[in-house]
Tab-separated table of N, CA and C in Angstrom:
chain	number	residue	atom	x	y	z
A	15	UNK	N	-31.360	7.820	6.565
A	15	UNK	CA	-30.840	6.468	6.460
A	15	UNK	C	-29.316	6.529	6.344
A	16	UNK	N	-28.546	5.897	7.365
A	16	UNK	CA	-27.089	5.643	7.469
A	16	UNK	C	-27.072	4.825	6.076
A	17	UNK	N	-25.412	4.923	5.577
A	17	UNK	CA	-24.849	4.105	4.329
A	17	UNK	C	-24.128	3.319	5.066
A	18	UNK	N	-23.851	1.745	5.405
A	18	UNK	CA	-22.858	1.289	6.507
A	18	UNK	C	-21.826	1.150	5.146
A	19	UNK	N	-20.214	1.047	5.931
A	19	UNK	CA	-19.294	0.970	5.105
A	19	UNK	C	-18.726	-0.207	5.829
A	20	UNK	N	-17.780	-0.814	5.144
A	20	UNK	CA	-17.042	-2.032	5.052
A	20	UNK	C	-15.776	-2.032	6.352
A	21	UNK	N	-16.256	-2.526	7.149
A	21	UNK	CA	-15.126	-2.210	8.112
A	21	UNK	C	-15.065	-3.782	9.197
A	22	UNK	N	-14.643	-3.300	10.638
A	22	UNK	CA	-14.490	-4.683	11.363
A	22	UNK	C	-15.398	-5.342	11.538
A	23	UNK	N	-15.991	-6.691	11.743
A	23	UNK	CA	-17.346	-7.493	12.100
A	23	UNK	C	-18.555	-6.682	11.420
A	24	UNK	N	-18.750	-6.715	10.662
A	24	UNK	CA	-20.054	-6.297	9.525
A	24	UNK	C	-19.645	-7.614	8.333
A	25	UNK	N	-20.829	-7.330	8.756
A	25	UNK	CA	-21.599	-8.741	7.376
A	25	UNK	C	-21.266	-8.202	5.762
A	26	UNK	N	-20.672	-8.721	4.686
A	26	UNK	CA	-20.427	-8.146	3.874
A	26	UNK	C	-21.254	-9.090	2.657
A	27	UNK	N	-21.799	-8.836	2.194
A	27	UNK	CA	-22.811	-9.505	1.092
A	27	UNK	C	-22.090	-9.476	-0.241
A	28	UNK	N	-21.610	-9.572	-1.145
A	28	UNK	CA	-21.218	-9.284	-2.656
A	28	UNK	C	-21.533	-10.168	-3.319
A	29	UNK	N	-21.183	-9.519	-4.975
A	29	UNK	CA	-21.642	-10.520	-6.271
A	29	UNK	C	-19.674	-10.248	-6.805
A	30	UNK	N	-19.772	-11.847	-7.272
A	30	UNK	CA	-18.593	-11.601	-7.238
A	30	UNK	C	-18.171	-12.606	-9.033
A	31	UNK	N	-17.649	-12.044	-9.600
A	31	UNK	CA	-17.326	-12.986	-10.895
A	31	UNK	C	-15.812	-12.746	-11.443
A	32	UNK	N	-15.314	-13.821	-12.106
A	32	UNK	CA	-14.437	-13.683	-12.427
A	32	UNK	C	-13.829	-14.134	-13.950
A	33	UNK	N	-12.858	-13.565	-14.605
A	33	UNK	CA	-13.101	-13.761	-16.014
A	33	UNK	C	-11.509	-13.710	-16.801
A	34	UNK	N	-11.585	-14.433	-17.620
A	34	UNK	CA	-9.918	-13.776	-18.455
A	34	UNK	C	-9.649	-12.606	-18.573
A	35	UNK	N	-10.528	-11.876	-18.932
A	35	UNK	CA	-10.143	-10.717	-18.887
A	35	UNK	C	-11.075	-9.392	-17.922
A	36	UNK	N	-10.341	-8.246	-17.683
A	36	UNK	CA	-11.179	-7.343	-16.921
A	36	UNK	C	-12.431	-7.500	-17.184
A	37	UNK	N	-13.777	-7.613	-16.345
A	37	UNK	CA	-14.957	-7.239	-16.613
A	37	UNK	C	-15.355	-8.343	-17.274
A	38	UNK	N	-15.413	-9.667	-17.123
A	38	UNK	CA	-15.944	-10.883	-17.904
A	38	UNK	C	-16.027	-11.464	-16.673
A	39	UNK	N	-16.765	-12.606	-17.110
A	39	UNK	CA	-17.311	-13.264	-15.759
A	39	UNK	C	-17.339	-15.049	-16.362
A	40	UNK	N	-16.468	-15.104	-17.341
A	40	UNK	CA	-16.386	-16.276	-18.448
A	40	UNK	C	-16.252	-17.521	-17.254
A	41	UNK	N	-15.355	-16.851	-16.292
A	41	UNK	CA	-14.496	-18.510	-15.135
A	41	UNK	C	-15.689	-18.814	-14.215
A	42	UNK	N	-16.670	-17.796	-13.966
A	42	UNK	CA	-17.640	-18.306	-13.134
A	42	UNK	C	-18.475	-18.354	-13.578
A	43	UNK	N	-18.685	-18.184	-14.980
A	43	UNK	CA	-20.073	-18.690	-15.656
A	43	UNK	C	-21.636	-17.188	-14.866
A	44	UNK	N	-21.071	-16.332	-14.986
A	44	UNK	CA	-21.600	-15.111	-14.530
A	44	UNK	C	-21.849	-14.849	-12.598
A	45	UNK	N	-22.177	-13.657	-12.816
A	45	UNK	CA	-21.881	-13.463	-11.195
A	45	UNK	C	-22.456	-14.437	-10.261
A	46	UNK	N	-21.866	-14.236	-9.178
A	46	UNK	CA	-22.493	-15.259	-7.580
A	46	UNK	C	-22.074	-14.651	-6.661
A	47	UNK	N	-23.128	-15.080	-6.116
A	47	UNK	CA	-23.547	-13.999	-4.736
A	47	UNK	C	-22.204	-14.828	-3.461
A	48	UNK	N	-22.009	-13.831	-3.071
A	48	UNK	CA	-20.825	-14.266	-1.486
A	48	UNK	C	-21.130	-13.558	-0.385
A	49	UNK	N	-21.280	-14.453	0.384
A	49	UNK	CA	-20.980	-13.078	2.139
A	49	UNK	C	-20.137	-13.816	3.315
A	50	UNK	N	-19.557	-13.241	4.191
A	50	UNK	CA	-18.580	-13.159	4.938
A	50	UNK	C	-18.558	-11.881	5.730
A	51	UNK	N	-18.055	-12.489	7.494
A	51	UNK	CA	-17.704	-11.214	8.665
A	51	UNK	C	-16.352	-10.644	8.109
A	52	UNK	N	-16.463	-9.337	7.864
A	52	UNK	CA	-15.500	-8.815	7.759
A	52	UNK	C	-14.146	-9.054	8.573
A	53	UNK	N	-13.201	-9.343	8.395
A	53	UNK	CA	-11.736	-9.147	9.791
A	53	UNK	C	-12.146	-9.991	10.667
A	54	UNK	N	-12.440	-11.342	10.276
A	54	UNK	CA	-11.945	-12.680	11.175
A	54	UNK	C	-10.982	-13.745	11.359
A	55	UNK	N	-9.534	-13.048	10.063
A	55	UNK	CA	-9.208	-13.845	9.697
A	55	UNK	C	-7.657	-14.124	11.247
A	56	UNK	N	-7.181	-14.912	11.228
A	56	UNK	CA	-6.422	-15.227	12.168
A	56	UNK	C	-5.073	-14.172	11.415
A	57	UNK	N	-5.007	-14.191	10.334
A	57	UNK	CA	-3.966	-13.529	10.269
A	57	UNK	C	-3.898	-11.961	9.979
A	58	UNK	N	-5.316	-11.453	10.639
A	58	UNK	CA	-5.162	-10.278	10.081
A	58	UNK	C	-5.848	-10.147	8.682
A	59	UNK	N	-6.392	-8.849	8.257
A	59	UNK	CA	-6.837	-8.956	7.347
A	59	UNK	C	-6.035	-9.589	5.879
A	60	UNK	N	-7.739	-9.882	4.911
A	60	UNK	CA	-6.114	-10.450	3.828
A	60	UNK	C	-6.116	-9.047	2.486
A	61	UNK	N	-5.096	-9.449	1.533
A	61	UNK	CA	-5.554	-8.341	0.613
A	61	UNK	C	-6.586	-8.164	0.112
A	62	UNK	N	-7.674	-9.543	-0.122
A	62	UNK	CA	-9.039	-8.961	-0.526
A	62	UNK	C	-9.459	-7.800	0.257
A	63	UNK	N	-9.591	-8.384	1.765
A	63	UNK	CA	-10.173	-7.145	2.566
A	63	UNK	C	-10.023	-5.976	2.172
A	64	UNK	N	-8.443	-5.915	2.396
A	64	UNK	CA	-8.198	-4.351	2.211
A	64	UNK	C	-8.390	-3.630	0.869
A	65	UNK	N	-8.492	-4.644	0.121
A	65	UNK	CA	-9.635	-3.711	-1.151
A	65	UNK	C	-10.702	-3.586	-1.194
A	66	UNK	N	-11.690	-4.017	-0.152
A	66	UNK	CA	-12.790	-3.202	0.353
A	66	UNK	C	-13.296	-2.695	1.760
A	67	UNK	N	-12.355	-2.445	2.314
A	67	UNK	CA	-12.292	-1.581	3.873
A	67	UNK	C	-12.792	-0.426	3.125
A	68	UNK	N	-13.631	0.719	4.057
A	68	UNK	CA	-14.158	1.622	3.757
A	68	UNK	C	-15.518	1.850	2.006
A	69	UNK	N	-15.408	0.616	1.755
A	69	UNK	CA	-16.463	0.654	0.482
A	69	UNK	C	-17.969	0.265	1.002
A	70	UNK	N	-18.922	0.994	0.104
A	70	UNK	CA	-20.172	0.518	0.290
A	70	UNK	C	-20.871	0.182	-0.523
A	71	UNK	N	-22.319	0.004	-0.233
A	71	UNK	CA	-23.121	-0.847	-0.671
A	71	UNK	C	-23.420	0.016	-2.335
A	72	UNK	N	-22.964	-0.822	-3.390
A	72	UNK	CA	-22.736	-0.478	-4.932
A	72	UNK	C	-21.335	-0.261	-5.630
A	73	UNK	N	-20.418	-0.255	-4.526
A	73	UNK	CA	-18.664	0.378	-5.147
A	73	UNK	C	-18.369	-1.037	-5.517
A	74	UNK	N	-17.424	-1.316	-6.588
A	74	UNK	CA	-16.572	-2.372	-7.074
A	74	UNK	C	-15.435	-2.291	-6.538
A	75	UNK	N	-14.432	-3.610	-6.840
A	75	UNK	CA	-13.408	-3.856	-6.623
A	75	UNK	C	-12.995	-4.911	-7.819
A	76	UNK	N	-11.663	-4.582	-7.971
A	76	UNK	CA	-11.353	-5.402	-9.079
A	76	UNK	C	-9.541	-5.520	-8.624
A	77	UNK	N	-9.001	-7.132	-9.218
A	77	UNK	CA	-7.926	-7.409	-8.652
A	77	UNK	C	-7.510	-8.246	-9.921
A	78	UNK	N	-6.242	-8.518	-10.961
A	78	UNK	CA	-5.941	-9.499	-11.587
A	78	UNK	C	-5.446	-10.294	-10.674
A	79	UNK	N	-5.469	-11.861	-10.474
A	79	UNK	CA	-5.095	-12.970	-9.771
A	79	UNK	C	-3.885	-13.547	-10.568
A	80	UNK	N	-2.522	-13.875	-10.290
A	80	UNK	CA	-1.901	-14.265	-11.459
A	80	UNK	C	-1.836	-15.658	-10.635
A	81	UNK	N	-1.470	-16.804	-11.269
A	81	UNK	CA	-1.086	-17.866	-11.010
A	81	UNK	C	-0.512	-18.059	-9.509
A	82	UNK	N	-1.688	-19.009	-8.860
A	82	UNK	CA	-0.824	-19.674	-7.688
A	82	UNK	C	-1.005	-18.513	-6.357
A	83	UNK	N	-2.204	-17.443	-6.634
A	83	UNK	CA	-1.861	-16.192	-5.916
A	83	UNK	C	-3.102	-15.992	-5.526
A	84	UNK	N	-4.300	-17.604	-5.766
A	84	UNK	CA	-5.563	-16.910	-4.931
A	84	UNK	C	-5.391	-17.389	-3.028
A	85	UNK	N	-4.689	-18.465	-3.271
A	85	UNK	CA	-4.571	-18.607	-1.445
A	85	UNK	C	-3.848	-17.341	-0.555
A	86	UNK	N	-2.945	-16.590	-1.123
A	86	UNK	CA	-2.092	-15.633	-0.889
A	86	UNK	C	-3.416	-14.265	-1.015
A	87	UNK	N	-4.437	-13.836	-1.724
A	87	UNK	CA	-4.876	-13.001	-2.045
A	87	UNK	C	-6.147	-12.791	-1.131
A	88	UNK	N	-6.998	-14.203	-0.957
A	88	UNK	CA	-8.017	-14.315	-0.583
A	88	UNK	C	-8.090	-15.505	0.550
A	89	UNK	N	-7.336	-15.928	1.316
A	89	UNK	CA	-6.632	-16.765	2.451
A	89	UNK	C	-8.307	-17.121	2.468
A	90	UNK	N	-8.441	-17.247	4.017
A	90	UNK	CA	-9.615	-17.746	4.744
A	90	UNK	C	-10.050	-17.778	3.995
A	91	UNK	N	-11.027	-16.684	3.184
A	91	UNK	CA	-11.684	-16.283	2.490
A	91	UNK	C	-12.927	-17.548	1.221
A	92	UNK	N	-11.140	-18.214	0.790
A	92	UNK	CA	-11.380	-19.068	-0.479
A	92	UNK	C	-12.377	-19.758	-0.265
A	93	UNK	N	-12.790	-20.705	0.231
A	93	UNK	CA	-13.426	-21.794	0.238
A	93	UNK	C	-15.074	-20.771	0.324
A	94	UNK	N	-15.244	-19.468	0.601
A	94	UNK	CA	-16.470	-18.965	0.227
A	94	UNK	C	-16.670	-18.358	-1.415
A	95	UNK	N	-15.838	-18.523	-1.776
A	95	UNK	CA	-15.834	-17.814	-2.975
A	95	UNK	C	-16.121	-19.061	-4.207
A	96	UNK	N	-16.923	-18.593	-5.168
A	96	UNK	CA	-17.309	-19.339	-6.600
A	96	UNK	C	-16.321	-19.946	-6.755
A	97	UNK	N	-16.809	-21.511	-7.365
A	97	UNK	CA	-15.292	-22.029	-8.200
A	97	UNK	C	-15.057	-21.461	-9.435
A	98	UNK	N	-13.787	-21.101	-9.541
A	98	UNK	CA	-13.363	-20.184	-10.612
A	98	UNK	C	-12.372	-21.054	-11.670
A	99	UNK	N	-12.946	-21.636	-12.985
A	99	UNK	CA	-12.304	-22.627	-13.460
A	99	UNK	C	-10.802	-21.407	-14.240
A	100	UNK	N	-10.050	-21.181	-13.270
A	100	UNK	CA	-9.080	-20.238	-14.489
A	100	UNK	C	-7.477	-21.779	-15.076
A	101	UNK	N	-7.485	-20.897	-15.965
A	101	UNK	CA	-6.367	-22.162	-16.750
A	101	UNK	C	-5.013	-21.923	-17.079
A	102	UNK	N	-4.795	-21.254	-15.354
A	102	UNK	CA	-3.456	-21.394	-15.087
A	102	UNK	C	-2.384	-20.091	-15.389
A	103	UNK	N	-3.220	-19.067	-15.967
A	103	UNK	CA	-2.727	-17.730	-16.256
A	103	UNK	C	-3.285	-16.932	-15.203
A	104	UNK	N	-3.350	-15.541	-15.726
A	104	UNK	CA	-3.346	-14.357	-14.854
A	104	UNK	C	-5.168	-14.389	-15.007
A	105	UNK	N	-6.007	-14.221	-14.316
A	105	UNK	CA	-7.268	-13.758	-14.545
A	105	UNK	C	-7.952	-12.655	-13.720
A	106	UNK	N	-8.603	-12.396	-13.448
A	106	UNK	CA	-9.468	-10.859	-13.041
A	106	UNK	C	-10.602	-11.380	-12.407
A	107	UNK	N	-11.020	-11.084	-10.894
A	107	UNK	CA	-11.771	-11.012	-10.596
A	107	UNK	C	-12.280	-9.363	-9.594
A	108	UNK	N	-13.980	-9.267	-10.059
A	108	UNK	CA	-14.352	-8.496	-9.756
A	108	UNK	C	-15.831	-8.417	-8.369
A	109	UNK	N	-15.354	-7.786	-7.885
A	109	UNK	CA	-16.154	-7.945	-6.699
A	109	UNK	C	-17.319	-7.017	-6.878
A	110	UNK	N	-18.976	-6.652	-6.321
A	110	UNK	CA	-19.563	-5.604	-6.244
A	110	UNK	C	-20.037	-5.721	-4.458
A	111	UNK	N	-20.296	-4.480	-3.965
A	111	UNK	CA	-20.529	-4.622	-2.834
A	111	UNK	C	-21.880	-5.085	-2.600
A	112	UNK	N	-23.144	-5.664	-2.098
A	112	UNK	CA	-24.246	-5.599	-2.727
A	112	UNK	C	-24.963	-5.054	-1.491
A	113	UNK	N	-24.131	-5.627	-0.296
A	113	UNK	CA	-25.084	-5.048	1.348
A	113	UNK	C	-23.708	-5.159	2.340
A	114	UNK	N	-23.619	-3.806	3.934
A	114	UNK	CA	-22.796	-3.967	4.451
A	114	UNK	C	-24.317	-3.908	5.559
A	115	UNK	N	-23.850	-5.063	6.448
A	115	UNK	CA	-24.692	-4.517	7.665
A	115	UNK	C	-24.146	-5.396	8.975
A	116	UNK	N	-24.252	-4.684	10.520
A	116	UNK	CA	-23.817	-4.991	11.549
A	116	UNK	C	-24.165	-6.314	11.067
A	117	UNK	N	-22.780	-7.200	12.396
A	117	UNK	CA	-22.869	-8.271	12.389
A	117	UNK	C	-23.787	-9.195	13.965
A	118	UNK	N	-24.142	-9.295	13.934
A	118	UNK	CA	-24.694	-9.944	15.342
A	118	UNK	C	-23.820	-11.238	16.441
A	119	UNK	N	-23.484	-11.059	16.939
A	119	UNK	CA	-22.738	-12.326	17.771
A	119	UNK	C	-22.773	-13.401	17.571
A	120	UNK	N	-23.652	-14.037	17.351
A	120	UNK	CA	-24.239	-15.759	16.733
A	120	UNK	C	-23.621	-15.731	15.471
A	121	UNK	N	-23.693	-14.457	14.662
A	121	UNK	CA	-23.061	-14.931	13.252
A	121	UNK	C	-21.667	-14.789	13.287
A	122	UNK	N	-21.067	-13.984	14.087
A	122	UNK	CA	-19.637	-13.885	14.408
A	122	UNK	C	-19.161	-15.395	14.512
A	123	UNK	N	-19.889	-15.631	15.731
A	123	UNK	CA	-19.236	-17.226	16.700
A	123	UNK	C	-19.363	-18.363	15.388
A	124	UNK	N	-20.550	-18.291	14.931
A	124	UNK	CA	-20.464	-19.544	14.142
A	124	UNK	C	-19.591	-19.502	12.590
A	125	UNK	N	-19.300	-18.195	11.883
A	125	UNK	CA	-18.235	-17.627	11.189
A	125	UNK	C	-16.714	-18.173	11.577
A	126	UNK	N	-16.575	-17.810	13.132
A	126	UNK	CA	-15.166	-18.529	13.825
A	126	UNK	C	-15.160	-19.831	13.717
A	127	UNK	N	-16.284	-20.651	14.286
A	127	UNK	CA	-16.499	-21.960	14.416
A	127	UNK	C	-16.004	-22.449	13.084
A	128	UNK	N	-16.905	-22.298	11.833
A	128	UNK	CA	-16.580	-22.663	10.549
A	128	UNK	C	-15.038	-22.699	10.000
A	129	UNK	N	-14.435	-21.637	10.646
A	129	UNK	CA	-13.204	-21.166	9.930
A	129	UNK	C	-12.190	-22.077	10.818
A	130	UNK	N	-12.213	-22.625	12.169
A	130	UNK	CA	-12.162	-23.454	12.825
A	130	UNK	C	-12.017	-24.857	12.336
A	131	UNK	N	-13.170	-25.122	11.685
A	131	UNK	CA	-13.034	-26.695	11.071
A	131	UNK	C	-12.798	-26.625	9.900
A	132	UNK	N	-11.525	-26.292	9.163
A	132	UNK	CA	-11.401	-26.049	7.936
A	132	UNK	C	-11.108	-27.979	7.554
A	133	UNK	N	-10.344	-28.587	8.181
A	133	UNK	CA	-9.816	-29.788	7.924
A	133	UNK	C	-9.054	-30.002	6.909
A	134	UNK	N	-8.335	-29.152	5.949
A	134	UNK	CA	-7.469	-29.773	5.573
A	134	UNK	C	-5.945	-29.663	6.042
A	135	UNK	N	-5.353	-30.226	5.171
A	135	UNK	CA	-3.839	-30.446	5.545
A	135	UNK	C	-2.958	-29.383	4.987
A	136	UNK	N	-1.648	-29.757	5.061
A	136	UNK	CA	-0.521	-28.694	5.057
A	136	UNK	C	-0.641	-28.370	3.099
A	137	UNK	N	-1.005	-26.557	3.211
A	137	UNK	CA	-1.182	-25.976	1.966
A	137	UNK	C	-2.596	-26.424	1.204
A	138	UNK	N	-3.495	-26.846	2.258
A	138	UNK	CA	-4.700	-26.750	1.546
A	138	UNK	C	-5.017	-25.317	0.663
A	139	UNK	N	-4.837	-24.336	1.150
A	139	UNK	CA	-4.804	-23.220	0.556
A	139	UNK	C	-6.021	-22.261	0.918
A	140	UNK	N	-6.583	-22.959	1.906
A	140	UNK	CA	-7.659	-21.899	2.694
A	140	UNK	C	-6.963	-21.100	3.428
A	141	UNK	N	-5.978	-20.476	3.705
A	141	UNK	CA	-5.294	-19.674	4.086
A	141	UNK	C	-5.972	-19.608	5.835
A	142	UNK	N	-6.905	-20.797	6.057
A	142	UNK	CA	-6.868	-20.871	7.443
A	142	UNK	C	-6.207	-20.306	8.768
A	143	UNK	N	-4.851	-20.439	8.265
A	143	UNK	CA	-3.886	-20.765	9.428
A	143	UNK	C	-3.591	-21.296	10.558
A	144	UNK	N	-4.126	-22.513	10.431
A	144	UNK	CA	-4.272	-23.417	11.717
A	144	UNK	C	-3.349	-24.910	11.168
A	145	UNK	N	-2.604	-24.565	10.273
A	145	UNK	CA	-1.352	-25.607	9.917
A	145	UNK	C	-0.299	-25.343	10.342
Protein backbone atom coordinates (compact mmCIF):
# COMPACT_ATOMS: atom_id res chain seq x y z
CA UNK A 1 0.00 0.00 0.00
CA UNK A 2 1.37 3.48 -1.33
CA UNK A 3 1.32 6.47 1.55
CA UNK A 4 0.06 9.47 -0.91
CA UNK A 5 1.75 12.74 0.19
CA UNK A 6 0.48 16.26 -0.07
CA UNK A 7 1.38 17.67 -3.28
CA UNK A 8 -0.34 19.26 -6.68
CA UNK A 9 -4.26 18.35 -7.33
CA UNK A 10 -4.75 15.68 -4.50
CA UNK A 11 -7.63 15.93 -2.36
CA UNK A 12 -6.48 16.90 1.07
CA UNK A 13 -8.92 15.91 3.95
CA UNK A 14 -7.86 17.46 7.57
CA UNK A 15 -9.11 18.11 11.15
CA UNK A 16 -8.34 21.32 11.82
CA UNK A 17 -8.79 23.47 15.30
CA UNK A 18 -7.79 26.39 16.57
CA UNK A 19 -7.11 27.88 20.03
CA UNK A 20 -5.37 30.75 22.22
CA UNK A 21 -2.94 28.93 22.81
CA UNK A 22 -0.69 26.04 21.10
CA UNK A 23 -2.68 22.82 21.09
CA UNK A 24 -6.26 24.11 22.27
CA UNK A 25 -9.01 24.08 20.13
CA UNK A 26 -11.01 26.74 22.59
CA UNK A 27 -11.85 29.23 19.04
CA UNK A 28 -13.41 26.32 17.30
CA UNK A 29 -15.06 24.74 19.98
CA UNK A 30 -12.91 21.41 19.15
CA UNK A 31 -11.69 19.97 15.93
CA UNK A 32 -13.54 20.11 12.29
CA UNK A 33 -13.07 18.29 9.60
CA UNK A 34 -11.81 20.40 6.14
CA UNK A 35 -10.91 19.29 2.60
CA UNK A 36 -9.66 21.08 -0.38
CA UNK A 37 -7.56 20.40 -4.06
CA UNK A 38 -4.34 21.01 -3.22
CA UNK A 39 -2.56 24.14 -5.55
CA UNK A 40 -5.63 25.77 -7.08
CA UNK A 41 -5.10 28.82 -5.88
CA UNK A 42 -4.72 31.67 -8.62
CA UNK A 43 -1.95 32.96 -6.83
CA UNK A 44 0.11 30.20 -6.40
CA UNK A 45 0.30 28.33 -3.48
CA UNK A 46 -0.55 30.07 -0.11
CA UNK A 47 1.53 29.67 3.16
CA UNK A 48 -0.90 27.22 4.53
CA UNK A 49 -0.01 25.00 1.62
CA UNK A 50 3.41 25.14 1.96
CA UNK A 51 3.16 23.91 5.45
CA UNK A 52 1.85 20.86 4.22
CA UNK A 53 3.47 20.07 0.76
CA UNK A 54 5.12 16.78 1.17
CA UNK A 55 3.05 15.69 4.56
CA UNK A 56 0.90 12.69 5.03
CA UNK A 57 -1.86 11.07 6.15
CA UNK A 58 -1.33 11.58 10.38
CA UNK A 59 1.63 14.52 10.32
CA UNK A 60 0.48 17.94 11.95
CA UNK A 61 0.98 21.34 11.18
CA UNK A 62 0.82 24.12 13.40
CA UNK A 63 1.03 28.03 12.61
CA UNK A 64 0.38 31.10 15.28
CA UNK A 65 -2.06 33.53 13.24
CA UNK A 66 -1.39 37.05 14.61
CA UNK A 67 -3.95 39.66 13.93
CA UNK A 68 -5.32 40.57 10.51
CA UNK A 69 -2.99 37.64 8.99
CA UNK A 70 -5.62 34.86 8.26
CA UNK A 71 -6.50 36.30 4.63
CA UNK A 72 -2.66 36.68 4.03
CA UNK A 73 -1.99 33.03 5.53
CA UNK A 74 -4.81 31.00 4.25
CA UNK A 75 -6.10 33.22 1.00
CA UNK A 76 -8.57 31.07 -1.10
CA UNK A 77 -8.48 28.75 1.38
CA UNK A 78 -10.63 30.80 4.18
CA UNK A 79 -14.03 30.52 3.49
CA UNK A 80 -13.34 26.44 3.87
CA UNK A 81 -12.03 26.63 7.06
CA UNK A 82 -14.10 26.57 10.71
CA UNK A 83 -15.24 29.87 12.02
CA UNK A 84 -12.63 30.68 14.36
CA UNK A 85 -14.09 33.16 17.00
CA UNK A 86 -10.32 34.63 17.89
CA UNK A 87 -10.43 38.14 19.84
CA UNK A 88 -8.19 39.99 18.00
CA UNK A 89 -4.73 38.70 19.28
CA UNK A 90 -2.25 36.21 18.10
CA UNK A 91 -3.91 32.59 18.12
CA UNK A 92 -2.69 29.04 16.93
CA UNK A 93 -4.09 26.98 14.67
CA UNK A 94 -3.41 23.38 14.15
CA UNK A 95 -3.95 21.30 11.27
CA UNK A 96 -3.86 17.15 11.20
CA UNK A 97 -3.58 15.49 7.92
CA UNK A 98 -6.44 12.93 8.06
CA UNK A 99 -6.45 11.56 4.09
CA UNK A 100 -4.30 12.59 0.88
CA UNK A 101 -5.80 11.02 -2.21
CA UNK A 102 -5.73 11.65 -6.16
CA UNK A 103 -7.95 14.16 -7.23
CA UNK A 104 -10.35 13.29 -10.11
CA UNK A 105 -11.28 16.00 -12.80
CA UNK A 106 -14.97 16.72 -11.81
CA UNK A 107 -13.62 17.56 -8.40
CA UNK A 108 -10.87 19.74 -9.76
CA UNK A 109 -13.44 21.69 -12.24
CA UNK A 110 -16.05 22.17 -9.71
CA UNK A 111 -13.22 23.24 -6.85
CA UNK A 112 -12.29 26.05 -9.75
CA UNK A 113 -15.89 26.76 -10.40
CA UNK A 114 -16.52 27.43 -6.58
CA UNK A 115 -13.41 29.48 -6.15
CA UNK A 116 -14.75 31.34 -9.23
CA UNK A 117 -17.94 32.54 -7.57
CA UNK A 118 -16.49 33.83 -4.54
CA UNK A 119 -18.75 37.20 -4.83
CA UNK A 120 -17.44 39.36 -2.67
CA UNK A 121 -16.01 42.75 -2.96
CA UNK A 122 -12.72 44.60 -2.64
CA UNK A 123 -10.81 42.84 0.62
CA UNK A 124 -13.38 40.37 1.27
CA UNK A 125 -10.49 38.45 2.44
CA UNK A 126 -10.96 35.15 0.59
CA UNK A 127 -7.80 35.78 -0.87
CA UNK A 128 -9.67 34.82 -4.15
CA UNK A 129 -7.95 37.06 -6.35
CA UNK A 130 -10.39 37.98 -8.73
CA UNK A 131 -10.61 41.77 -7.27
Amino acid sequence: MTTETVEGLKKVALTVRAGSAPGESDLTGGPVPMSFIFGLGVEGLTPFEYSLAGKKAGDEVAAPIGPGEMGKVFCHLNPKLPPISATGGTFYVTARVDKVAPADSREVVQAMALMSQCGGGEGCGCGCGGH
